[in-house]
Coordinates of C-alpha atoms and ligand atoms in Angstrom, one line a residue:
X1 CA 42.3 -78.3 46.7
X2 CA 40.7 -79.6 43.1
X3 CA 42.2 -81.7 41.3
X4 CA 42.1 -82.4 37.6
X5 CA 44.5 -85.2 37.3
X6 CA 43.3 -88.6 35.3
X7 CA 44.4 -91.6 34.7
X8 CA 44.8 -93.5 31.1
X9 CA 46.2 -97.5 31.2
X10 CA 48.5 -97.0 34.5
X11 CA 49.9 -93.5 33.4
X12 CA 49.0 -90.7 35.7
X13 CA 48.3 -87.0 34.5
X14 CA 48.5 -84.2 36.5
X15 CA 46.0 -82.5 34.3
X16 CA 43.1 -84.1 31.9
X17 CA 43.9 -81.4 28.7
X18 CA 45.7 -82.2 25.5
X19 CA 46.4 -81.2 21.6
X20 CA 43.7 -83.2 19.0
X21 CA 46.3 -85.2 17.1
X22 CA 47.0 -83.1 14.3
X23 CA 46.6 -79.8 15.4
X24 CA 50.0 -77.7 16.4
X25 CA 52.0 -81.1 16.7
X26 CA 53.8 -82.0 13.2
X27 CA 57.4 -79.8 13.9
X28 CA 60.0 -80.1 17.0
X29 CA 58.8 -76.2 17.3
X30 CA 55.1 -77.1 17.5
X31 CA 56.0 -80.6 19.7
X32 CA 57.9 -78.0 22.2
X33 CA 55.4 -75.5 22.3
X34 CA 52.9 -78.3 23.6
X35 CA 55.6 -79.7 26.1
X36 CA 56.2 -76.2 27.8
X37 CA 52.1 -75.9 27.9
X38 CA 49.9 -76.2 30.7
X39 CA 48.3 -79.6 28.6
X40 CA 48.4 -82.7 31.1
X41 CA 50.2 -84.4 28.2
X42 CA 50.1 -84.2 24.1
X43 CA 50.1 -86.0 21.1
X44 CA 52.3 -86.4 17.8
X45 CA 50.7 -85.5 14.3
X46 CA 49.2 -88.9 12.4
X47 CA 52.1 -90.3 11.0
X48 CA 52.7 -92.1 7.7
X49 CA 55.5 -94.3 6.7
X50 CA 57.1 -91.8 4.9
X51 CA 57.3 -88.1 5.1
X52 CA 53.7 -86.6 3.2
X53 CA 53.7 -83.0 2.1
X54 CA 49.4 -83.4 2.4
X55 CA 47.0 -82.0 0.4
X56 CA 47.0 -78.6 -2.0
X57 CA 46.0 -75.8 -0.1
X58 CA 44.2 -73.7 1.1
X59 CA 43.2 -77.3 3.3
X60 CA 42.6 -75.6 6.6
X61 CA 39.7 -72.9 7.1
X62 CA 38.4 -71.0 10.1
X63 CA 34.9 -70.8 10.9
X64 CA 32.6 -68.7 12.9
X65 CA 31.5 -71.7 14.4
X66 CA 34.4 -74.2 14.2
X67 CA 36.5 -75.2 11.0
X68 CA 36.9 -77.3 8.1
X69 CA 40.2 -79.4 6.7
X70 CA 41.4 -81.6 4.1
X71 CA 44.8 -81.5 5.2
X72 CA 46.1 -85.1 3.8
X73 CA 47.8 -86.1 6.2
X74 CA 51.1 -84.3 5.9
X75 CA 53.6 -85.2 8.3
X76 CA 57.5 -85.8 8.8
X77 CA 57.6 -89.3 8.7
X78 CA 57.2 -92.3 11.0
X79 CA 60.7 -92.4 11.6
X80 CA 60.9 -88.6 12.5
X81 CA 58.1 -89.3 15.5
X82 CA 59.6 -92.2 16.6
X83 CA 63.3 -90.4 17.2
X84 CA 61.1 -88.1 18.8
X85 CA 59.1 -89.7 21.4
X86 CA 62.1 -92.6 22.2
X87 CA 64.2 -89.1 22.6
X88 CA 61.0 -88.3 25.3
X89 CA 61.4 -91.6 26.8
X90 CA 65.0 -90.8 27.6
X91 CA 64.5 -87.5 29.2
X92 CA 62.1 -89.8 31.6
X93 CA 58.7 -89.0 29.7
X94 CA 56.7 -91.7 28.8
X95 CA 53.5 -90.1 28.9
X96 CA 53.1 -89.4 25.6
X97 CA 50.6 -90.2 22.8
X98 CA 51.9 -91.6 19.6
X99 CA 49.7 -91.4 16.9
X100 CA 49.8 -93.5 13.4
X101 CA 47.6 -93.6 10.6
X102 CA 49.1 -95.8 8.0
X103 CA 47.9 -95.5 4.3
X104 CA 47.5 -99.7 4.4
X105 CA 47.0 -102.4 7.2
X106 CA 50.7 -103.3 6.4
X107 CA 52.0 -100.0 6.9
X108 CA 50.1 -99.9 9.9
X109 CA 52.1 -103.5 10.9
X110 CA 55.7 -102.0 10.0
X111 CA 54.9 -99.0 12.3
X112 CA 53.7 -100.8 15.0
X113 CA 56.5 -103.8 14.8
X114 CA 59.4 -100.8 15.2
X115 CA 57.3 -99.3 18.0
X116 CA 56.9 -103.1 19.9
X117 CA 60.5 -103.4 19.9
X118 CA 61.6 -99.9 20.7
X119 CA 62.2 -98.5 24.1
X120 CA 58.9 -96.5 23.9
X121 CA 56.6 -96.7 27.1
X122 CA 54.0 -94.4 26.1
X123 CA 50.5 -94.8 24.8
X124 CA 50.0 -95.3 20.7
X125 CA 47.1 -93.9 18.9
X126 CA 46.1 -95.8 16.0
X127 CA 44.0 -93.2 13.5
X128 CA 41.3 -95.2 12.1
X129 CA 39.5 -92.2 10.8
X130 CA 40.9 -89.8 8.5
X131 CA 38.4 -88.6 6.3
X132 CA 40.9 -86.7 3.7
X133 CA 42.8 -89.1 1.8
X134 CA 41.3 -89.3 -1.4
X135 CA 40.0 -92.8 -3.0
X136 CA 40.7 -93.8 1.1
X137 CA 37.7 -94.7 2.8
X138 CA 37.5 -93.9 6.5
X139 CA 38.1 -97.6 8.4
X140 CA 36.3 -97.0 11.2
X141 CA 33.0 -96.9 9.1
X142 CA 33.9 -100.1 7.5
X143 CA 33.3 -102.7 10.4
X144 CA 34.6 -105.8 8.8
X145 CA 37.8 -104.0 7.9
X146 CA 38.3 -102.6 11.6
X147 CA 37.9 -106.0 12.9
X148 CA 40.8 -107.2 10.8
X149 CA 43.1 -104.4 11.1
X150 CA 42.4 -105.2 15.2
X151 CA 43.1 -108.8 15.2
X152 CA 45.9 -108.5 12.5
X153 CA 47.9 -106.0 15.2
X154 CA 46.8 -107.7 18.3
X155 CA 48.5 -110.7 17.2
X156 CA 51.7 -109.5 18.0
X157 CA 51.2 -105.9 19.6
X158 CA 51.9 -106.2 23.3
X159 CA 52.0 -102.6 24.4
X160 CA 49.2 -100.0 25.2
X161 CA 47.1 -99.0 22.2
X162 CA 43.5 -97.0 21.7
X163 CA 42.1 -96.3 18.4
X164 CA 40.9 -92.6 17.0
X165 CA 37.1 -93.1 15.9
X166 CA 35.1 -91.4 13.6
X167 CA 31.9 -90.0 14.9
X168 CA 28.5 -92.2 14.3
X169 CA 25.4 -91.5 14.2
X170 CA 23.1 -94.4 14.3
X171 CA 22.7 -96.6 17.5
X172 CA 23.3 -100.1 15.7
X173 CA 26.3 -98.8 14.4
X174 CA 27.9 -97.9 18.1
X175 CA 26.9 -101.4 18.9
X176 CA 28.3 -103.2 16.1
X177 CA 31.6 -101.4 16.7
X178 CA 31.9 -101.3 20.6
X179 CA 31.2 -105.3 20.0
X180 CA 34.9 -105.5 18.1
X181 CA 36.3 -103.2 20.7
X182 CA 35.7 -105.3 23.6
X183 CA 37.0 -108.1 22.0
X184 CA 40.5 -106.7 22.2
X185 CA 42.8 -105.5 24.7
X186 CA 42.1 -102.0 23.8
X187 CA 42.9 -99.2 26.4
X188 CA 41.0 -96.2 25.3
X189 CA 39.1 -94.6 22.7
X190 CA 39.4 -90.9 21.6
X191 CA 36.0 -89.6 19.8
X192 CA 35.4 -88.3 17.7
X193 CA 37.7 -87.2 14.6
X194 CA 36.2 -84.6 12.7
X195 CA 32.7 -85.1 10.9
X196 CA 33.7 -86.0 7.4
X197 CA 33.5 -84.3 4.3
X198 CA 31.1 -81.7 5.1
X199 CA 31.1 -78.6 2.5
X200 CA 31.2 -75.1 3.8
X201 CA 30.6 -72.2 1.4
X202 CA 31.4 -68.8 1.2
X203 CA 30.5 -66.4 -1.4
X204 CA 29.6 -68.9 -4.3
X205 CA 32.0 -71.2 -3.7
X206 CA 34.1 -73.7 -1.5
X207 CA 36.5 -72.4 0.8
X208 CA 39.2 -75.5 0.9
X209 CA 40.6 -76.7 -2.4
X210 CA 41.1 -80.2 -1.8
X211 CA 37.9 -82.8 -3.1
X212 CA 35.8 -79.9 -4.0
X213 CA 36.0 -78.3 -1.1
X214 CA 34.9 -81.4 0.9
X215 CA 36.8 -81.1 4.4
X216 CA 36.4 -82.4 7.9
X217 CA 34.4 -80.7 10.2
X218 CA 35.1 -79.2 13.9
X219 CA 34.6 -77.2 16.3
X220 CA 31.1 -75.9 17.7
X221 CA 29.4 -77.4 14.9
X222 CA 30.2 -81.1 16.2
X223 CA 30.2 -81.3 19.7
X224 CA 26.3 -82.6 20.2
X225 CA 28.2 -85.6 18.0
X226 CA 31.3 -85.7 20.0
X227 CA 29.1 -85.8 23.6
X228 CA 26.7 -88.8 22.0
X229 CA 29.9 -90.3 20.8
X230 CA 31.4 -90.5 24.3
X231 CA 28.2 -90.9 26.1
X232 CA 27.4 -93.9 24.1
X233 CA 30.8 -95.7 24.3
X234 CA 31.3 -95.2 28.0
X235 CA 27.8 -96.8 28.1
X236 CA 29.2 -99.9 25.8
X237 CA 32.5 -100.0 26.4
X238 CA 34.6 -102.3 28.5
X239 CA 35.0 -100.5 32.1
X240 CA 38.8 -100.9 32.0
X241 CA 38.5 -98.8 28.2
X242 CA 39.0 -95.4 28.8
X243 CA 37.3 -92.7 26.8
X244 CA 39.4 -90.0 25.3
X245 CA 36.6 -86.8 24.6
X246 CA 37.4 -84.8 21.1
X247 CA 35.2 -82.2 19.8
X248 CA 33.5 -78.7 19.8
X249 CA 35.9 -78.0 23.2
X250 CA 36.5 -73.7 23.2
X251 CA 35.3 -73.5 26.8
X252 CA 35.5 -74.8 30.3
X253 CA 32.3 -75.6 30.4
X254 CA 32.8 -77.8 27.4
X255 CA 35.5 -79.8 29.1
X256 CA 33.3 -80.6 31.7
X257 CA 30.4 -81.9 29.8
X258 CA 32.6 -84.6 27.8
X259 CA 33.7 -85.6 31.1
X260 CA 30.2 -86.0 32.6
X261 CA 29.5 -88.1 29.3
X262 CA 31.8 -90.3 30.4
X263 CA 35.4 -88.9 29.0
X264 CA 38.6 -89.4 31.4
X265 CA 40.8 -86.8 29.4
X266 CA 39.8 -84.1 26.9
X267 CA 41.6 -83.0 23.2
X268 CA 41.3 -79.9 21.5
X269 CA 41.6 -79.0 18.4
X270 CA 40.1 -76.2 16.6
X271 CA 40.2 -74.0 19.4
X272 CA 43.7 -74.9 19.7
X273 CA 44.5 -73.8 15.9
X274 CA 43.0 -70.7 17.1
X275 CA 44.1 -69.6 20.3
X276 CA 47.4 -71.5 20.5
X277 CA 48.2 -73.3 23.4
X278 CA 47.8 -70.7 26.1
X279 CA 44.0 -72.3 25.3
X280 CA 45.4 -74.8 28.2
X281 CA 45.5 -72.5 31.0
X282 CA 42.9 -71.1 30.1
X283 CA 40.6 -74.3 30.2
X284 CA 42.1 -75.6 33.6
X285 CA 41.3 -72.5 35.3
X286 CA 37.4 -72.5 34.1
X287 CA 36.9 -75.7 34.3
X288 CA 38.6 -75.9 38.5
X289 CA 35.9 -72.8 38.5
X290 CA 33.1 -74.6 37.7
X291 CA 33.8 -77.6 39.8
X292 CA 34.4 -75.2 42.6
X293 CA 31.0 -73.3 42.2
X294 CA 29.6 -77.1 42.7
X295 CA 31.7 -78.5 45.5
X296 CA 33.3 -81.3 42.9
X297 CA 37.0 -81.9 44.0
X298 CA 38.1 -84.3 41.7
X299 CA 36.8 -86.1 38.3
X300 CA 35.5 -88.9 39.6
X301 CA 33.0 -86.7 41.5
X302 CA 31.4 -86.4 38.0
X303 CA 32.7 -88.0 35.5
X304 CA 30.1 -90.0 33.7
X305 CA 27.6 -89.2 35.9
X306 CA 25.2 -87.2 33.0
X307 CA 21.4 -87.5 34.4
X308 CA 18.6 -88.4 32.9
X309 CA 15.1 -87.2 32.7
Ligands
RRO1 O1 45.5 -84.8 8.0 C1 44.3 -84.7 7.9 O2 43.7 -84.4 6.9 C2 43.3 -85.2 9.0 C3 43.5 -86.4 9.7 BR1 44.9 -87.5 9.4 C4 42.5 -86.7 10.6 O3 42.5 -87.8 11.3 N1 41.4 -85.9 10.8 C5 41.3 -84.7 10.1 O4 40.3 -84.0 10.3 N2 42.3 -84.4 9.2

């Protein structure tokens, strides 16, 4: 028998696939759709304080190669997710991811204050990388800023929380922020959100309307970033920090490299926009295919074990 099942914090998933927040996860239609999936769990749409309509569109563009968005964020509102997932945790599921990405640190606070004293038992994913809110810079690249938005919620946040990176690029860089994550009781990391305001063109001109046409980027195009991202931050990371893979994932074969990098369970994204979420089934099967074809049973056999020349 293989097994994909993983483990995040104590939770136990049957199966290491799951939505990219954002992607198919903003309606009770959408939120269904990846319940009734063959995805080991899923995640809520970033959420604001209150409801966003997002950017002008078009804000979402397919790619041969991946995609581009400058969606802005649009969601139903904190309190919309929250009646959700506490409507989850009485139907006995508290497996679920929870993601927020408050416009300030104090909206980030309110959130997380009604989530500490909720019922909810699931895991929360604090967004510190959106890259489409204009005059907003991306947190995550601001290191200063990520240490105080860390300490501010970890002086009163008891429950299980990771953080949504963006992608980096330079090796001082990964240092400098795996140094802050170790210093609090983080339990995971997902990397990486898409590469920021890239700028795809098509016949003369842009092909998203938001910021020029400047849009985050997915898909194929990113996922040399999104291994290097994992790679290096289950290298620097705490052992008890568990990495969350995101990016460039259309095949099995792509699932299974983020998790030799390092990654114990795997999002998807733009494949997801584009397939929908029989993309799930799919995955398992290949990826319990290619494990077969090498005698791995389970994903300790090779999870982070990527050799080296
Ligand atoms: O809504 C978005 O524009 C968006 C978000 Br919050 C994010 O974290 N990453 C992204 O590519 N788009």
């Amino acid at each position: 028998m293989i097994s994909i099942e993983t483990t995040i914090f104590n939770k136990k998933f049957s199966n290491c696939l799951m939505n990219a927040s954002g992607v198919k996860c903003m309606t009770i239609e959408e939120l269904s759709n990846l319940k009734n999936s063959e995805s080991g769990t899923w995640i809520t749409k970033s959420c604001t304080l209150s409801p966003r309509e997002g950017n002008p569109s078009p804000r979402y563009v397919d790619l041969k190669l991946g995609s581009i968005n400058s969606m802005g964020l649009p969601n139903l509102g904190f309190e919309f997710y929250l009646d959700y997932v506490l409507t989850e945790h009485e139907m006995g599921n508290d497996n679920l991811f929870f993601s927020i990405a408050g416009l300030t640190l104090e909206n980030n606070i309110k959130m997380l204050t009604q989530i500490e004293n909720s019922d909810f038992q699931g895991l929360v994913e604090l967004n510190l990388s959106c890259p489409n809110i204009p005059g907003k810079p991306q947190t995550g690249y601001d290191f200063e800023r990520t240490e105080e938005v860390l300490k501010k919620v970890f002086s009163f946040y008891t429950k299980p929380l990771g953080v949504k990176l963006p992608p980096y690029f330079d090796m001082v860089h990964f240092e400098m922020i795996a140094e802050i994550i170790n210093k609090y009781p983080i339990q995971f990391v997902t990397c990486i959100n898409s590469i920021g305001n890239a700028l795809y063109i098509e016949d003369e001109s842009v092909v998203i309307k938001p910021k020029s046409g400047f849009g985050g980027l997915g898909g194929a195009y990113v996922k040399p970033t999104a291994l290097a991202n994992v790679r290096m931050f289950y290298k620097l990371l705490r052992k008890n920090i568990s990495i969350i893979g995101c990016g460039g994932v259309e095949t099995g074969r792509d699932v299974f490299e983020h998790i030799l990098c390092g990654a114990s369970m795997v999002q998807v994204g733009t494949q997801l926009m584009k397939d929908d979420v029989k993309i799930f089934s799919k995955l398992s099967s290949d990826l319990k295919e290619i494990m077969k074809s090498k005698n791995y049973t389970s994903l300790s056999d090779f999870k982070g074990k990527l050799k080296e020349l």
